mmCIF file of C-alpha atoms in Angstrom:
data_model
loop_
_atom_site.group_PDB
_atom_site.id
_atom_site.type_symbol
_atom_site.label_atom_id
_atom_site.label_comp_id
_atom_site.label_asym_id
_atom_site.label_seq_id
_atom_site.Cartn_x
_atom_site.Cartn_y
_atom_site.Cartn_z
ATOM 1 C CA THR A 1 93.208 127.124 114.178
ATOM 2 C CA LEU A 2 94.760 123.804 114.428
ATOM 3 C CA VAL A 3 94.035 123.104 110.684
ATOM 4 C CA LYS A 4 95.442 126.527 109.582
ATOM 5 C CA ILE A 5 98.572 125.986 111.546
ATOM 6 C CA SER A 6 98.947 122.548 110.266
ATOM 7 C CA LYS A 7 98.764 123.707 106.848
ATOM 8 C CA LYS A 8 101.220 126.250 107.025
ATOM 9 C CA LEU A 9 103.588 123.831 108.749
ATOM 10 C CA GLY A 10 102.988 121.165 106.144
ATOM 11 C CA ILE A 11 101.760 118.800 108.713
ATOM 12 C CA CYS A 12 98.543 116.659 108.877
ATOM 13 C CA PRO A 13 96.223 117.912 111.806
ATOM 14 C CA ALA A 14 95.969 114.531 112.900
ATOM 15 C CA TYR A 15 99.485 114.489 113.714
ATOM 16 C CA PHE A 16 98.742 117.416 116.282
ATOM 17 C CA LEU A 17 95.862 115.679 117.643
ATOM 18 C CA ASN A 18 97.916 112.409 118.194
ATOM 19 C CA ILE A 19 100.667 113.878 119.923
ATOM 20 C CA VAL A 20 98.085 115.740 122.441
ATOM 21 C CA TYR A 21 95.637 112.592 123.178
ATOM 22 C CA LYS A 22 98.267 109.679 122.635
ATOM 23 C CA ASP A 23 101.083 109.733 125.175
ATOM 24 C CA GLN A 24 102.871 106.840 123.262
ATOM 25 C CA TYR A 25 102.226 108.383 119.612
ATOM 26 C CA HIS A 26 105.858 107.393 118.444
ATOM 27 C CA PHE A 27 105.797 104.013 119.790
ATOM 28 C CA ILE A 28 102.289 103.279 118.200
ATOM 29 C CA THR A 29 103.413 104.469 114.821
ATOM 30 C CA SER A 30 106.777 102.714 114.772
ATOM 31 C CA SER A 31 104.864 99.490 116.024
ATOM 32 C CA LYS A 32 102.433 99.999 113.267
ATOM 33 C CA LYS A 33 105.439 100.343 110.509
ATOM 34 C CA SER A 34 106.854 97.135 111.883
ATOM 35 C CA ILE A 35 103.648 95.377 111.131
ATOM 36 C CA ARG A 36 103.136 97.056 107.734
ATOM 37 C CA LYS A 37 106.740 96.257 106.882
ATOM 38 C CA ALA A 38 105.946 92.470 107.610
ATOM 39 C CA ILE A 39 102.945 92.801 105.551
ATOM 40 C CA SER A 40 104.975 94.013 102.305
ATOM 41 C CA ALA A 41 107.440 91.176 103.081
ATOM 42 C CA LYS A 42 104.315 88.612 103.176
ATOM 43 C CA ASP A 43 105.857 87.699 106.511
ATOM 44 C CA TYR A 44 102.600 86.741 108.019
ATOM 45 C CA ARG A 45 104.050 84.912 110.980
ATOM 46 C CA GLU A 46 105.961 88.058 112.054
ATOM 47 C CA VAL A 47 102.349 89.702 111.555
ATOM 48 C CA LYS A 48 100.575 87.404 113.733
ATOM 49 C CA ARG A 49 103.631 87.696 116.274
ATOM 50 C CA LEU A 50 103.163 91.287 116.417
ATOM 51 C CA VAL A 51 99.262 91.366 116.531
ATOM 52 C CA ASP A 52 99.556 88.962 119.557
ATOM 53 C CA LYS A 53 101.895 91.139 121.122
ATOM 54 C CA TYR A 54 100.256 94.331 121.073
ATOM 55 C CA GLU A 55 96.539 93.302 121.323
ATOM 56 C CA LYS A 56 96.288 93.850 124.901
ATOM 57 C CA HIS A 57 99.303 96.626 125.454
ATOM 58 C CA PRO A 58 97.967 99.856 126.878
ATOM 59 C CA SER A 59 99.092 101.760 123.919
ATOM 60 C CA PHE A 60 96.728 99.880 121.535
ATOM 61 C CA GLN A 61 93.406 100.211 123.199
ATOM 62 C CA ASP A 62 91.769 103.206 121.374
ATOM 63 C CA ILE A 63 89.036 101.997 118.643
ATOM 64 C CA GLU A 64 91.763 103.298 115.707
ATOM 65 C CA GLU A 65 94.695 101.006 117.095
ATOM 66 C CA LYS A 66 92.061 98.132 117.973
ATOM 67 C CA GLN A 67 90.887 98.414 114.723
ATOM 68 C CA PHE A 68 94.297 98.392 112.851
ATOM 69 C CA LEU A 69 95.327 95.169 114.918
ATOM 70 C CA LYS A 70 92.058 93.303 114.099
ATOM 71 C CA TRP A 71 92.663 94.340 110.331
ATOM 72 C CA HIS A 72 96.007 92.767 110.298
ATOM 73 C CA LYS A 73 94.593 89.830 112.492
ATOM 74 C CA GLY A 74 92.288 88.966 109.636
ATOM 75 C CA ILE A 75 94.977 89.004 106.983
ATOM 76 C CA ALA A 76 97.251 86.853 108.822
ATOM 77 C CA VAL A 77 94.239 84.373 109.604
ATOM 78 C CA TYR A 78 93.785 83.982 105.787
ATOM 79 C CA TYR A 79 97.549 83.826 104.403
ATOM 80 C CA LEU A 80 98.840 81.885 107.601
ATOM 81 C CA ASP A 81 96.009 79.762 108.441
ATOM 82 C CA GLN A 82 94.045 79.486 105.263
ATOM 83 C CA LYS A 83 90.751 80.326 107.059
ATOM 84 C CA PHE A 84 88.727 82.338 104.512
ATOM 85 C CA HIS A 85 85.439 82.508 106.059
ATOM 86 C CA GLU A 86 87.134 83.531 109.453
ATOM 87 C CA SER A 87 89.351 85.934 107.982
ATOM 88 C CA VAL A 88 86.312 87.475 106.266
ATOM 89 C CA LYS A 89 84.402 87.752 109.586
ATOM 90 C CA ILE A 90 87.307 89.597 111.170
ATOM 91 C CA LEU A 91 87.722 91.816 108.542
ATOM 92 C CA ARG A 92 84.316 93.135 108.325
ATOM 93 C CA GLU A 93 84.447 93.429 112.057
ATOM 94 C CA ALA A 94 87.459 95.930 111.633
ATOM 95 C CA SER A 95 85.384 97.503 109.090
ATOM 96 C CA SER A 96 82.667 98.461 111.360
ATOM 97 C CA MET A 97 84.727 99.702 114.174
ATOM 98 C CA LYS A 98 84.427 103.447 114.279
ATOM 99 C CA ASP A 99 84.663 106.357 116.665
ATOM 100 C CA SER A 100 83.910 108.964 113.879
ATOM 101 C CA ILE A 101 81.318 109.624 111.284
ATOM 102 C CA GLN A 102 83.918 110.166 108.730
ATOM 103 C CA HIS A 103 85.549 107.279 106.930
ATOM 104 C CA THR A 104 89.449 107.307 107.466
ATOM 105 C CA GLU A 105 92.476 105.942 105.419
ATOM 106 C CA GLN A 106 92.271 102.877 107.299
ATOM 107 C CA ASP A 107 88.496 101.961 106.648
ATOM 108 C CA ILE A 108 89.365 102.205 102.928
ATOM 109 C CA GLN A 109 92.470 99.933 103.392
ATOM 110 C CA ILE A 110 90.467 97.453 105.212
ATOM 111 C CA LEU A 111 88.077 97.371 102.382
ATOM 112 C CA ASN A 112 90.743 96.866 100.131
ATOM 113 C CA SER A 113 92.214 93.957 101.888
ATOM 114 C CA LEU A 114 88.822 92.351 101.770
ATOM 115 C CA ALA A 115 88.381 92.737 98.162
ATOM 116 C CA ILE A 116 91.758 91.037 97.733
ATOM 117 C CA ILE A 117 91.145 88.414 99.758
ATOM 118 C CA TYR A 118 87.947 87.643 97.569
ATOM 119 C CA SER A 119 89.558 88.073 94.494
ATOM 120 C CA GLU A 120 92.156 85.171 96.146
ATOM 121 C CA GLU A 121 89.177 82.936 96.321
ATOM 122 C CA GLU A 122 87.929 83.787 92.951
ATOM 123 C CA GLN A 123 84.907 85.490 94.376
ATOM 124 C CA TRP A 124 84.745 88.028 91.739
ATOM 125 C CA VAL A 125 81.478 89.759 92.344
ATOM 126 C CA ASP A 126 82.219 90.355 95.941
ATOM 127 C CA ALA A 127 85.797 91.683 95.111
ATOM 128 C CA LYS A 128 84.692 93.929 92.632
ATOM 129 C CA SER A 129 81.734 95.126 95.186
ATOM 130 C CA LYS A 130 84.368 95.895 97.793
ATOM 131 C CA PHE A 131 86.932 97.750 95.339
ATOM 132 C CA GLU A 132 84.152 99.825 93.944
ATOM 133 C CA GLU A 133 83.077 100.605 97.981
ATOM 134 C CA ALA A 134 86.639 101.420 98.728
ATOM 135 C CA ILE A 135 86.578 103.751 95.772
ATOM 136 C CA GLU A 136 83.524 105.401 96.315
ATOM 137 C CA VAL A 137 84.539 105.989 99.912
ATOM 138 C CA PHE A 138 87.840 107.562 99.069
ATOM 139 C CA ASN A 139 86.014 109.871 96.399
ATOM 140 C CA LYS A 140 83.508 111.041 98.547
ATOM 141 C CA SER A 141 86.123 111.729 101.554
ATOM 142 C CA ILE A 142 86.853 115.231 102.650
ATOM 143 C CA PHE A 143 89.927 114.479 104.817
ATOM 144 C CA ILE A 144 91.964 111.584 103.084
ATOM 145 C CA ASP A 145 94.836 112.679 101.087
ATOM 146 C CA ASP A 146 97.190 109.769 100.708
ATOM 147 C CA ILE A 147 96.856 109.255 96.598
ATOM 148 C CA THR A 148 98.792 106.050 96.765
ATOM 149 C CA ILE A 149 95.381 104.689 98.493
ATOM 150 C CA SER A 150 93.583 105.731 95.160
ATOM 151 C CA ILE A 151 96.261 104.587 92.686
ATOM 152 C CA ARG A 152 96.364 101.134 94.841
ATOM 153 C CA LEU A 153 92.651 100.503 94.347
ATOM 154 C CA SER A 154 92.750 101.194 90.760
ATOM 155 C CA TYR A 155 95.745 98.826 90.143
ATOM 156 C CA ASN A 156 93.987 96.252 92.028
ATOM 157 C CA LEU A 157 90.438 96.712 90.483
ATOM 158 C CA SER A 158 92.136 96.831 86.880
ATOM 159 C CA LYS A 159 93.967 93.335 87.591
ATOM 160 C CA LEU A 160 90.285 91.855 88.805
ATOM 161 C CA LEU A 161 88.888 93.138 85.683
ATOM 162 C CA TYR A 162 91.648 91.708 83.444
ATOM 163 C CA SER A 163 90.900 88.358 85.547
ATOM 164 C CA ILE A 164 87.271 88.316 84.348
ATOM 165 C CA ASN A 165 87.678 89.337 80.678
ATOM 166 C CA GLU A 166 86.255 92.864 81.316
ATOM 167 C CA TYR A 167 89.230 94.594 79.512
ATOM 168 C CA ASN A 168 87.980 98.131 78.735
ATOM 169 C CA ASP A 169 86.799 98.578 82.164
ATOM 170 C CA GLY A 170 90.226 97.376 83.340
ATOM 171 C CA LEU A 171 91.758 99.723 80.724
ATOM 172 C CA PHE A 172 89.838 102.716 82.300
ATOM 173 C CA TYR A 173 91.320 101.893 85.839
ATOM 174 C CA CYS A 174 94.831 101.618 84.246
ATOM 175 C CA ASN A 175 94.666 104.975 82.881
ATOM 176 C CA LYS A 176 92.967 106.336 86.028
ATOM 177 C CA GLY A 177 95.970 105.149 88.213
ATOM 178 C CA LEU A 178 98.659 106.214 85.493
ATOM 179 C CA GLU A 179 96.950 109.720 85.474
ATOM 180 C CA GLN A 180 97.429 109.943 89.219
ATOM 181 C CA CYS A 181 100.588 109.021 89.240
ATOM 182 C CA LYS A 182 101.463 111.623 86.808
ATOM 183 C CA LYS A 183 99.541 114.195 88.473
ATOM 184 C CA HIS A 184 100.870 113.632 91.681
ATOM 185 C CA HIS A 185 104.393 113.102 90.616
ATOM 186 C CA SER A 186 104.517 109.486 92.171
ATOM 187 C CA SER A 187 106.231 106.402 91.042
ATOM 188 C CA TYR A 188 103.993 104.308 93.064
ATOM 189 C CA LEU A 189 102.868 101.296 91.154
ATOM 190 C CA PHE A 190 103.982 102.941 87.974
ATOM 191 C CA GLY A 191 105.554 100.144 86.445
ATOM 192 C CA GLU A 192 102.819 98.012 87.645
ATOM 193 C CA LEU A 193 100.064 99.915 85.908
ATOM 194 C CA LEU A 194 102.171 100.213 82.717
ATOM 195 C CA TYR A 195 102.641 96.430 82.565
ATOM 196 C CA GLN A 196 99.024 95.731 83.469
ATOM 197 C CA LYS A 197 97.653 98.299 80.711
ATOM 198 C CA GLY A 198 100.127 96.561 78.041
ATOM 199 C CA ILE A 199 98.684 93.240 78.675
ATOM 200 C CA THR A 200 95.197 94.468 78.873
ATOM 201 C CA LEU A 201 95.643 96.371 75.380
ATOM 202 C CA SER A 202 97.203 93.061 73.981
ATOM 203 C CA GLU A 203 93.749 91.268 75.149
ATOM 204 C CA ILE A 204 91.571 93.770 73.365
ATOM 205 C CA GLY A 205 93.630 93.119 69.822
ATOM 206 C CA ASN A 206 96.175 96.335 70.217
ATOM 207 C CA LYS A 207 99.355 94.349 70.411
ATOM 208 C CA ARG A 208 101.507 97.018 69.172
ATOM 209 C CA GLU A 209 100.231 99.507 71.827
ATOM 210 C CA GLY A 210 100.563 96.460 74.220
ATOM 211 C CA ILE A 211 104.104 95.763 73.858
ATOM 212 C CA LYS A 212 104.863 99.513 73.706
ATOM 213 C CA HIS A 213 103.588 99.888 77.002
ATOM 214 C CA LEU A 214 105.329 96.720 78.260
ATOM 215 C CA LYS A 215 108.506 98.136 77.437
ATOM 216 C CA TYR A 216 107.746 101.318 79.263
ATOM 217 C CA ALA A 217 106.948 99.278 82.235
ATOM 218 C CA PHE A 218 110.287 97.476 81.746
ATOM 219 C CA ASN A 219 112.189 101.013 81.911
ATOM 220 C CA ALA A 220 110.489 101.674 84.759
ATOM 221 C CA PHE A 221 111.317 98.662 86.672
ATOM 222 C CA GLU A 222 114.700 99.220 85.663
ATOM 223 C CA LEU A 223 114.885 102.959 86.959
ATOM 224 C CA LEU A 224 113.279 101.734 90.460
ATOM 225 C CA GLU A 225 115.448 98.617 90.569
ATOM 226 C CA LYS A 226 112.605 96.273 90.816
ATOM 227 C CA ASP A 227 114.471 93.419 88.959
ATOM 228 C CA ASP A 228 111.913 90.733 90.210
ATOM 229 C CA TYR A 229 109.682 92.314 87.465
ATOM 230 C CA LEU A 230 112.173 92.698 84.816
ATOM 231 C CA GLU A 231 112.046 88.997 83.824
ATOM 232 C CA ILE A 232 108.546 88.526 83.703
ATOM 233 C CA THR A 233 107.944 91.972 81.823
ATOM 234 C CA ASN A 234 110.741 90.911 79.150
ATOM 235 C CA GLN A 235 109.088 87.408 78.972
ATOM 236 C CA LYS A 236 105.733 88.760 77.935
ATOM 237 C CA ILE A 237 107.375 91.050 75.329
ATOM 238 C CA ASN A 238 108.920 88.322 73.932
ATOM 239 C CA GLU A 239 105.777 86.126 73.876
ATOM 240 C CA LEU A 240 103.709 89.014 72.424
ATOM 241 C CA ASN A 241 106.646 89.585 69.617
ATOM 242 C CA SER A 242 106.400 85.811 68.931
ATOM 243 C CA THR A 243 102.727 85.535 68.487
ATOM 244 C CA SER A 244 102.501 88.778 66.438
ATOM 245 C CA GLN A 245 104.850 87.435 63.837
ATOM 246 C CA MET A 246 102.898 84.061 63.585
#
């Protein structure tokens, strides 16, 4: 069967289906990567340009591709046009677009984006609800195997819980994310989770462990050449050291 063949080759079954059913599979994937790259760079003007470019393209007329473009349109509307309600409306519409009874990785990522935008507006209840919904969908899913999605959800929810002073629950998700990184030999958000754990521990009165984890985070950022995080982490370590000596 297709699943057995794909497992033997170490390839996701969806790859074969995409090759068979989508004439311009490689064009679509490279176009999506360009949009995701612009998101990572926070270049929302470029995101909007690319979404507008592909909206009427023949290769982007399947539900999955339409959903992808609507998802990124919703993000661009919020960060570029500062239209919160319109953004939420678009993302909710994207979330409801389905041609399968099973949730996809894209469905979960849209919920994550919704939760982040609610967080930006400090609408903590809605944000927390969407993060929890996304985690529940991921845990129940049979076909989703991208562990970075689960790690990202744990990290984002831990940050939200820190913001609303729910430190113990935040610590739970820090630990969950770190365990997933270790289990799957992934460096994805590893330094960020260590940093989050460090500042969370310091808030619940365990400054010694907090500083230790911030030093772990510093080392991770150094190894991964995430220079932007080094100064922030070092400042936090110095801040905690100075307050603990008072």
